[in-house]
Amino acid sequence: MSRLTSTDYLKKVMSRYYTGLRIPSPGKRIAWVTSGAPVEILRAMNIQVAYPENYAALCAARRQSQRLIEIAESSGLSGDLCSYARCHIGSVLSPNAAPWKGLPRPAVLICCNNICSTVTLWYEYLADILKVPLFFIDTPRVDGAPASHQVAYVKRQLEDLVCFLEARFGRRLDEQALKATLKTSAQTAKLWANIRSTAMKRPSPIEAPDLFIAMAPIVVLRGTRAALDFYQLLHKELLVRIDNGVGIGRYERVRLVWDNIAIWHALFRVNQMFAAHGGVFVADTYTGGWTFELMEGDPLESMAHAYLSVFLNKGFADRLADLEKTLSEYGADGLVMHANRSCKPYSLIQPELAREISRRMGLPILLLESDMADPRAYAEEQLRLRIEAFMEQLGGIL
Amino acid sequence: MITAGIDIGSSALKMVIWESTGKILARYVGRAGYGSEARAREFCHSIGVHIDATVATGYGRGLIDWADRSVTELTCQVRWARQEVPAARTIIDIGGQDCKVIRISESGTLADFLLNDKCAAGTGRFLEVMAAALDVPVEELSGVPDGPSVSISSTCTVFAESEVMSAVAGGRNKQEVIRGINNAVASRVAALALRLGCVPDLVITGGVAQNARIVDAIASILSTRPVVPKEPQLTAAWGAALLAHDKFLSKREGSY
Ligand code: SF4
């Protein structure tokens, strides 16, 4: 399989980011934020941001999540809680057991419930044990496009956020700086969308595991030059692959779409089980969560609009329409749904989505039960049988 | 032409040597576990004829590294049904550690499937645990006449076992408890079948299909009369031998 050379740059970008977080400097302030938080405001105010969710995913990918999860559980947290929350809280409770001794301590916590309601309690708990202020942004669920009263409601909270940060850190938000950050963010999101779309080509120049790895900067460095640079590099590399008609360097017998967050601790192992039978994941629904559009005009209003519209904040009809569109745009032969025990807003809806998709498109669908970061919910032989049978169902043998 | 199908399941090792005239030359059913590969090799040699192609299946299929191909049990079951029960559209296979519901397309290919969740409810292991709790051989579970039964509602095998123990302690007679156990397996299996949709004709395979009480209970929940093959635990191995035959043919014709 051919490797993407931009991966080297990605590694540099990410390690620079994580080392940068830990280097102390005068006046340096860190905020912990949820993945769907309006980070551009913080960046424009020169506040460093750290992402507990991304940290937990990294721990899982390095196979170091289980220990932290067990620490969280033995402190009394339920095993039904999202494994990102358990993993991260474990790192807060026992930094010595955590990679890089956990994330550097925050001055504030910023939580936005556009992804789930788990983060609400997770961040309240953090505020409680760390004794730091929490700013909470509430985003009502959206069907179709956000209504104007919803946008106004969230915009007002963003104005409050600005006041909160200005008072807290004694800095002013410079409107020009915010506009510039937003512009970079919008460009990066657009580029990310284009990168994902290259996989519509046959053969696809990129597969979902690459996207899962390459998504880190759009999450944690959105609005920075470093992220934009990396995606430009990656995009160029993919265009060259397309020009030369080379795909990922492996036979593409069936094109698959992955639904839900990756199984981080077994990302390549699981992919390999499909790959062994000619399966290529040309798209996934998760990394598409960061392709939002930022409209021109009032910055806070366009942010309110964008952050209301993330897919986990949407109802069944929109989720179904998105999925159907992805499947047909990418020419999928099959759909694999990771029934991710941790992420309820993502997973509870899947059986019903599966039923509708199969009714409308007649596409073979496989439901795989596991967990994104808790290796104890991963039963390899069970998965293998399901995957191989699914690949046999997708043709070839009988 | 002579081919072999080897099915290494979670509890049993099953093998079929098949001749393309349509005859089973030899069959084997024994315990799985350590030494399965060696026993499979010995068995194939002991037949004393040249085997043209071999297909391995079951959880241990990877052990038979000398097989021409390894295929999942699901496809093997479908291949077997295509030949032996061509009208079959649904197969329920109840094995030692899992339960599968398989849909067969009009053209006789694997169309869809559902496997039980990661637990023993509705499997042969469940029956083994319960039989042990009652201190009776597993075969005895199928020998009870109709009558009242205790209800066992827990899906978890460990919890169900304690339900059985408390029924015993509560003075319920053995036959009522045994009926309860059979019904528990049947209702779990039937629920899985209903989730996928049970299109007739229905075939029930796997070791547990030898328990006529469970088959009857499934039939009544699904209101369809299933076909139960004479040797229900051999169907996957038999299907594997048929697939080995297909494979050998296509190889000879150079189309593979
Ligand atoms: S529940 Fe889902 S959306 Fe919420 S933090 Fe966990 S993984 Fe993210």
CSV table of C-alpha atoms in Angstrom, one decimal, chain A residues 17-149:
chain,number,residue,atom,x,y,z
A,17,TYR,CA,0.9,21.5,18.6
A,18,TYR,CA,1.1,19.2,21.6
A,19,THR,CA,4.6,20.3,22.6
A,20,GLY,CA,3.6,23.9,22.1
A,21,LEU,CA,0.7,23.4,24.6
A,22,ARG,CA,3.1,22.4,27.3
A,23,ILE,CA,5.8,25.1,26.9
A,24,PRO,CA,5.2,27.6,29.6
A,25,SER,CA,5.3,31.3,28.6
A,26,PRO,CA,4.2,34.5,30.3
A,27,GLY,CA,0.6,35.3,30.0
A,28,LYS,CA,-0.2,31.9,28.4
A,29,ARG,CA,-3.7,30.8,29.0
A,30,ILE,CA,-5.2,27.5,28.1
A,31,ALA,CA,-8.9,26.6,27.5
A,32,TRP,CA,-10.2,23.1,27.3
A,33,VAL,CA,-12.9,23.0,24.6
A,34,THR,CA,-15.3,20.5,23.1
A,35,SER,CA,-14.9,19.5,19.5
A,36,GLY,CA,-17.9,21.6,18.4
A,37,ALA,CA,-16.9,24.7,20.3
A,38,PRO,CA,-16.6,28.1,18.5
A,39,VAL,CA,-12.8,28.0,18.7
A,40,GLU,CA,-12.2,30.9,16.4
A,41,ILE,CA,-13.1,33.4,19.1
A,42,LEU,CA,-10.5,31.9,21.4
A,43,ARG,CA,-7.8,31.9,18.8
A,44,ALA,CA,-8.5,35.5,17.8
A,45,MET,CA,-7.9,36.3,21.5
A,46,ASN,CA,-4.6,34.3,21.5
A,47,ILE,CA,-5.9,31.8,24.0
A,48,GLN,CA,-4.4,28.3,23.6
A,49,VAL,CA,-6.9,25.5,23.1
A,50,ALA,CA,-6.7,21.8,24.1
A,51,TYR,CA,-9.3,19.2,23.1
A,52,PRO,CA,-10.0,16.4,25.7
A,53,GLU,CA,-11.9,14.4,23.0
A,54,ASN,CA,-8.9,14.5,20.6
A,55,TYR,CA,-6.6,13.7,23.6
A,56,ALA,CA,-8.7,10.6,24.4
A,57,ALA,CA,-8.7,9.5,20.8
A,58,LEU,CA,-4.9,9.8,20.7
A,59,CYS,CA,-4.6,7.7,23.9
A,60,ALA,CA,-6.8,5.1,22.3
A,61,ALA,CA,-4.9,5.0,19.1
A,62,ARG,CA,-1.7,4.6,21.2
A,63,ARG,CA,-3.5,1.8,23.0
A,64,GLN,CA,-3.2,3.6,26.3
A,65,SER,CA,-6.9,4.3,26.9
A,66,GLN,CA,-7.8,1.2,28.9
A,67,ARG,CA,-5.8,2.0,31.9
A,68,LEU,CA,-7.3,5.5,32.1
A,69,ILE,CA,-10.8,4.2,31.6
A,70,GLU,CA,-10.3,1.8,34.5
A,71,ILE,CA,-9.0,4.6,36.7
A,72,ALA,CA,-12.2,6.6,35.9
A,73,GLU,CA,-14.4,3.6,36.5
A,74,SER,CA,-12.8,2.8,39.8
A,75,SER,CA,-13.3,6.4,40.9
A,76,GLY,CA,-17.0,5.7,40.5
A,77,LEU,CA,-17.9,6.7,37.0
A,78,SER,CA,-20.3,4.4,35.1
A,79,GLY,CA,-19.0,2.1,32.4
A,80,ASP,CA,-21.9,3.4,30.2
A,81,LEU,CA,-20.3,6.8,30.1
A,82,CYS,CA,-18.7,7.9,26.8
A,83,SER,CA,-15.2,6.4,26.7
A,84,TYR,CA,-13.7,9.7,25.7
A,85,ALA,CA,-15.0,11.1,28.9
A,86,ARG,CA,-13.8,8.2,30.9
A,87,CYS,CA,-10.4,8.2,29.3
A,88,HIS,CA,-9.9,11.9,29.7
A,89,ILE,CA,-11.2,12.0,33.3
A,90,GLY,CA,-8.9,9.1,34.1
A,91,SER,CA,-6.0,11.3,32.9
A,92,VAL,CA,-7.1,14.2,35.0
A,93,LEU,CA,-7.4,12.0,38.1
A,94,SER,CA,-4.1,10.2,37.6
A,95,PRO,CA,-1.8,12.4,35.3
A,96,ASN,CA,1.1,10.0,36.1
A,97,ALA,CA,-0.7,7.1,34.3
A,98,ALA,CA,-1.5,9.3,31.3
A,99,PRO,CA,0.5,9.9,28.1
A,100,TRP,CA,2.4,13.2,28.4
A,101,LYS,CA,1.0,13.4,31.9
A,102,GLY,CA,-2.4,14.5,30.5
A,103,LEU,CA,-3.3,17.8,29.0
A,104,PRO,CA,-1.8,21.0,30.6
A,105,ARG,CA,-4.3,22.4,33.1
A,106,PRO,CA,-6.9,24.9,31.8
A,107,ALA,CA,-7.8,28.4,33.0
A,108,VAL,CA,-11.3,28.0,31.6
A,109,LEU,CA,-13.6,25.3,30.2
A,110,ILE,CA,-15.7,26.0,27.1
A,111,CYS,CA,-18.5,23.5,26.4
A,112,CYS,CA,-20.9,23.4,23.6
A,113,ASN,CA,-23.7,20.8,23.5
A,114,ASN,CA,-24.1,20.7,19.7
A,115,ILE,CA,-22.5,17.3,19.7
A,116,CYS,CA,-24.1,15.6,22.7
A,117,SER,CA,-25.4,16.1,26.2
A,118,THR,CA,-22.6,14.0,27.6
A,119,VAL,CA,-20.2,16.9,27.3
A,120,THR,CA,-22.4,19.0,29.5
A,121,LEU,CA,-22.0,16.7,32.5
A,122,TRP,CA,-18.4,15.8,31.6
A,123,TYR,CA,-17.4,19.5,31.7
A,124,GLU,CA,-19.5,20.3,34.8
A,125,TYR,CA,-17.6,17.5,36.5
A,126,LEU,CA,-14.2,18.9,35.3
A,127,ALA,CA,-15.2,22.3,36.5
A,128,ASP,CA,-16.0,20.8,39.8
A,129,ILE,CA,-12.8,18.8,40.3
A,130,LEU,CA,-10.4,21.4,38.7
A,131,LYS,CA,-12.2,24.4,40.3
A,132,VAL,CA,-12.1,26.4,37.1
A,133,PRO,CA,-14.9,28.4,35.5
A,134,LEU,CA,-17.0,26.8,32.8
A,135,PHE,CA,-18.7,28.6,30.0
A,136,PHE,CA,-21.5,26.7,28.5
A,137,ILE,CA,-23.1,27.2,25.1
A,138,ASP,CA,-26.5,25.7,24.4
A,139,THR,CA,-27.5,24.9,20.8
A,140,PRO,CA,-31.0,23.7,20.3
A,141,ARG,CA,-31.5,20.9,17.9
A,142,VAL,CA,-31.9,21.9,14.2
A,143,ASP,CA,-34.1,20.4,11.5
A,144,GLY,CA,-33.1,21.5,8.0
A,145,ALA,CA,-31.5,24.9,8.3
A,146,PRO,CA,-31.3,26.8,11.7
A,147,ALA,CA,-34.3,29.1,12.3
A,148,SER,CA,-33.5,32.7,12.8
A,149,HIS,CA,-34.5,32.7,16.5
